[in-house]
Amino acid sequence: PGYATYGATKRGLPQLTDSLVKELEEGVQGYDKAKTPGAIQVHNLSPGMVFTKLLLDDSTPELRKFPFGVLAAQPEEVAADLVPKILETKSNGGS
């Protein structure tokens, strides 16, 4: 009911990204390296605090007094900032 799953996945995604990049670049031990048409890139996006339902779910009235609007960006703002950066990325494994 709390943030255990959220926290575990947020911390685990950089490791997963690193592992996938290595497998794409070097192949997987014991398997032939796959050749794919086009380019496959793996990245990890972690934009920081985003003002979403998750941020407010399970919060207490005391937590709701916290100025989320000052520290958290709206999803549309995050997307407007990140999408152009994602589309211009040419290397693999960035975050």
PDB file of C-alpha atoms in Angstrom:
ATOM      1  CA  PRO A   1       0.000   0.000   0.000  1.00  0.00           C
ATOM      2  CA  GLY A   2       2.959   2.361   0.447  1.00  0.00           C
ATOM      3  CA  TYR A   3       5.854   3.189  -1.787  1.00  0.00           C
ATOM      4  CA  ALA A   4       7.894  -0.024  -1.497  1.00  0.00           C
ATOM      5  CA  THR A   5       7.280  -1.123  -5.082  1.00  0.00           C
ATOM      6  CA  TYR A   6       7.773   2.379  -6.437  1.00  0.00           C
ATOM      7  CA  GLY A   7      11.061   2.806  -4.579  1.00  0.00           C
ATOM      8  CA  ALA A   8      12.375  -0.628  -5.534  1.00  0.00           C
ATOM      9  CA  THR A   9      11.627  -0.157  -9.217  1.00  0.00           C
ATOM     10  CA  LYS A  10      12.993   3.387  -9.274  1.00  0.00           C
ATOM     11  CA  ARG A  11      16.267   2.142  -7.773  1.00  0.00           C
ATOM     12  CA  GLY A  12      16.331  -0.996  -9.942  1.00  0.00           C
ATOM     13  CA  LEU A  13      15.767   0.653 -13.323  1.00  0.00           C
ATOM     14  CA  PRO A  14      19.309   2.067 -13.695  1.00  0.00           C
ATOM     15  CA  GLN A  15      20.720  -1.439 -13.133  1.00  0.00           C
ATOM     16  CA  LEU A  16      18.275  -2.922 -15.626  1.00  0.00           C
ATOM     17  CA  THR A  17      19.243  -0.231 -18.147  1.00  0.00           C
ATOM     18  CA  ASP A  18      22.960  -0.965 -17.701  1.00  0.00           C
ATOM     19  CA  SER A  19      22.370  -4.706 -18.081  1.00  0.00           C
ATOM     20  CA  LEU A  20      20.278  -4.307 -21.241  1.00  0.00           C
ATOM     21  CA  VAL A  21      22.851  -1.976 -22.812  1.00  0.00           C
ATOM     22  CA  LYS A  22      25.607  -4.505 -22.112  1.00  0.00           C
ATOM     23  CA  GLU A  23      23.524  -7.362 -23.571  1.00  0.00           C
ATOM     24  CA  LEU A  24      22.761  -5.353 -26.704  1.00  0.00           C
ATOM     25  CA  GLU A  25      26.394  -4.359 -27.201  1.00  0.00           C
ATOM     26  CA  GLU A  26      28.127  -7.595 -26.201  1.00  0.00           C
ATOM     27  CA  GLY A  27      25.426 -10.242 -26.530  1.00  0.00           C
ATOM     28  CA  VAL A  28      24.348 -12.727 -23.872  1.00  0.00           C
ATOM     29  CA  GLN A  29      26.758 -15.399 -22.701  1.00  0.00           C
ATOM     30  CA  GLY A  30      25.821 -18.764 -24.176  1.00  0.00           C
ATOM     31  CA  TYR A  31      23.763 -17.291 -27.034  1.00  0.00           C
ATOM     32  CA  ASP A  32      24.633 -16.050 -30.499  1.00  0.00           C
ATOM     33  CA  LYS A  33      24.588 -12.274 -30.665  1.00  0.00           C
ATOM     34  CA  ALA A  34      21.351 -11.248 -32.347  1.00  0.00           C
ATOM     35  CA  LYS A  35      21.452  -8.928 -35.308  1.00  0.00           C
ATOM     36  CA  THR A  36      18.545  -6.537 -35.491  1.00  0.00           C
ATOM     37  CA  PRO A  37      17.384  -4.308 -38.314  1.00  0.00           C
ATOM     38  CA  GLY A  38      17.790  -0.682 -37.322  1.00  0.00           C
ATOM     39  CA  ALA A  39      19.108   0.555 -34.023  1.00  0.00           C
ATOM     40  CA  ILE A  40      17.872  -0.363 -30.573  1.00  0.00           C
ATOM     41  CA  GLN A  41      18.580   2.059 -27.768  1.00  0.00           C
ATOM     42  CA  VAL A  42      17.946   1.620 -24.069  1.00  0.00           C
ATOM     43  CA  HIS A  43      17.646   4.570 -21.716  1.00  0.00           C
ATOM     44  CA  ASN A  44      16.420   5.351 -18.234  1.00  0.00           C
ATOM     45  CA  LEU A  45      14.338   8.458 -17.570  1.00  0.00           C
ATOM     46  CA  SER A  46      14.169   9.751 -14.029  1.00  0.00           C
ATOM     47  CA  PRO A  47      12.840  13.305 -14.159  1.00  0.00           C
ATOM     48  CA  GLY A  48      12.497  13.837 -10.428  1.00  0.00           C
ATOM     49  CA  MET A  49       9.289  14.824  -8.696  1.00  0.00           C
ATOM     50  CA  VAL A  50       6.305  14.956 -11.042  1.00  0.00           C
ATOM     51  CA  PHE A  51       2.902  16.124  -9.848  1.00  0.00           C
ATOM     52  CA  THR A  52       0.815  12.971 -10.371  1.00  0.00           C
ATOM     53  CA  LYS A  53      -1.923  11.062  -8.598  1.00  0.00           C
ATOM     54  CA  LEU A  54       0.766   8.778  -7.119  1.00  0.00           C
ATOM     55  CA  LEU A  55       2.313  11.764  -5.378  1.00  0.00           C
ATOM     56  CA  LEU A  56      -0.944  12.510  -3.572  1.00  0.00           C
ATOM     57  CA  ASP A  57      -2.276   8.968  -3.068  1.00  0.00           C
ATOM     58  CA  ASP A  58      -1.897   7.731   0.480  1.00  0.00           C
ATOM     59  CA  SER A  59      -0.717  11.148   1.583  1.00  0.00           C
ATOM     60  CA  THR A  60      -1.868  12.640   4.842  1.00  0.00           C
ATOM     61  CA  PRO A  61      -3.421  16.074   5.341  1.00  0.00           C
ATOM     62  CA  GLU A  62      -0.096  17.131   6.843  1.00  0.00           C
ATOM     63  CA  LEU A  63       1.811  16.038   3.735  1.00  0.00           C
ATOM     64  CA  ARG A  64      -0.706  17.799   1.490  1.00  0.00           C
ATOM     65  CA  LYS A  65       0.345  21.113   3.093  1.00  0.00           C
ATOM     66  CA  PHE A  66       3.784  20.574   1.547  1.00  0.00           C
ATOM     67  CA  PRO A  67       4.275  22.927  -1.413  1.00  0.00           C
ATOM     68  CA  PHE A  68       4.261  20.209  -4.109  1.00  0.00           C
ATOM     69  CA  GLY A  69       3.583  22.850  -6.740  1.00  0.00           C
ATOM     70  CA  VAL A  70       6.949  24.454  -6.018  1.00  0.00           C
ATOM     71  CA  LEU A  71       9.027  21.267  -6.206  1.00  0.00           C
ATOM     72  CA  ALA A  72       7.004  19.069  -8.561  1.00  0.00           C
ATOM     73  CA  ALA A  73       6.551  19.674 -12.273  1.00  0.00           C
ATOM     74  CA  GLN A  74       3.357  18.953 -14.161  1.00  0.00           C
ATOM     75  CA  PRO A  75       3.518  15.877 -16.459  1.00  0.00           C
ATOM     76  CA  GLU A  76       3.034  18.098 -19.518  1.00  0.00           C
ATOM     77  CA  GLU A  77       6.028  20.246 -18.503  1.00  0.00           C
ATOM     78  CA  VAL A  78       8.204  17.182 -18.017  1.00  0.00           C
ATOM     79  CA  ALA A  79       7.157  15.761 -21.388  1.00  0.00           C
ATOM     80  CA  ALA A  80       7.785  19.066 -23.178  1.00  0.00           C
ATOM     81  CA  ASP A  81      11.296  19.127 -21.730  1.00  0.00           C
ATOM     82  CA  LEU A  82      12.222  15.447 -22.133  1.00  0.00           C
ATOM     83  CA  VAL A  83      10.722  14.429 -25.488  1.00  0.00           C
ATOM     84  CA  PRO A  84      13.002  16.646 -27.636  1.00  0.00           C
ATOM     85  CA  LYS A  85      16.027  15.435 -25.654  1.00  0.00           C
ATOM     86  CA  ILE A  86      14.988  11.801 -26.115  1.00  0.00           C
ATOM     87  CA  LEU A  87      14.512  12.239 -29.852  1.00  0.00           C
ATOM     88  CA  GLU A  88      17.962  13.794 -30.337  1.00  0.00           C
ATOM     89  CA  THR A  89      19.802  11.138 -28.310  1.00  0.00           C
ATOM     90  CA  LYS A  90      22.131   9.081 -30.507  1.00  0.00           C
ATOM     91  CA  SER A  91      24.081   7.083 -27.919  1.00  0.00           C
ATOM     92  CA  ASN A  92      22.953   4.067 -25.923  1.00  0.00           C
ATOM     93  CA  GLY A  93      22.491   3.859 -22.171  1.00  0.00           C
ATOM     94  CA  GLY A  94      21.936   7.477 -21.235  1.00  0.00           C
ATOM     95  CA  SER A  95      19.776   8.500 -18.332  1.00  0.00           C
TER      96      SER A  95
END
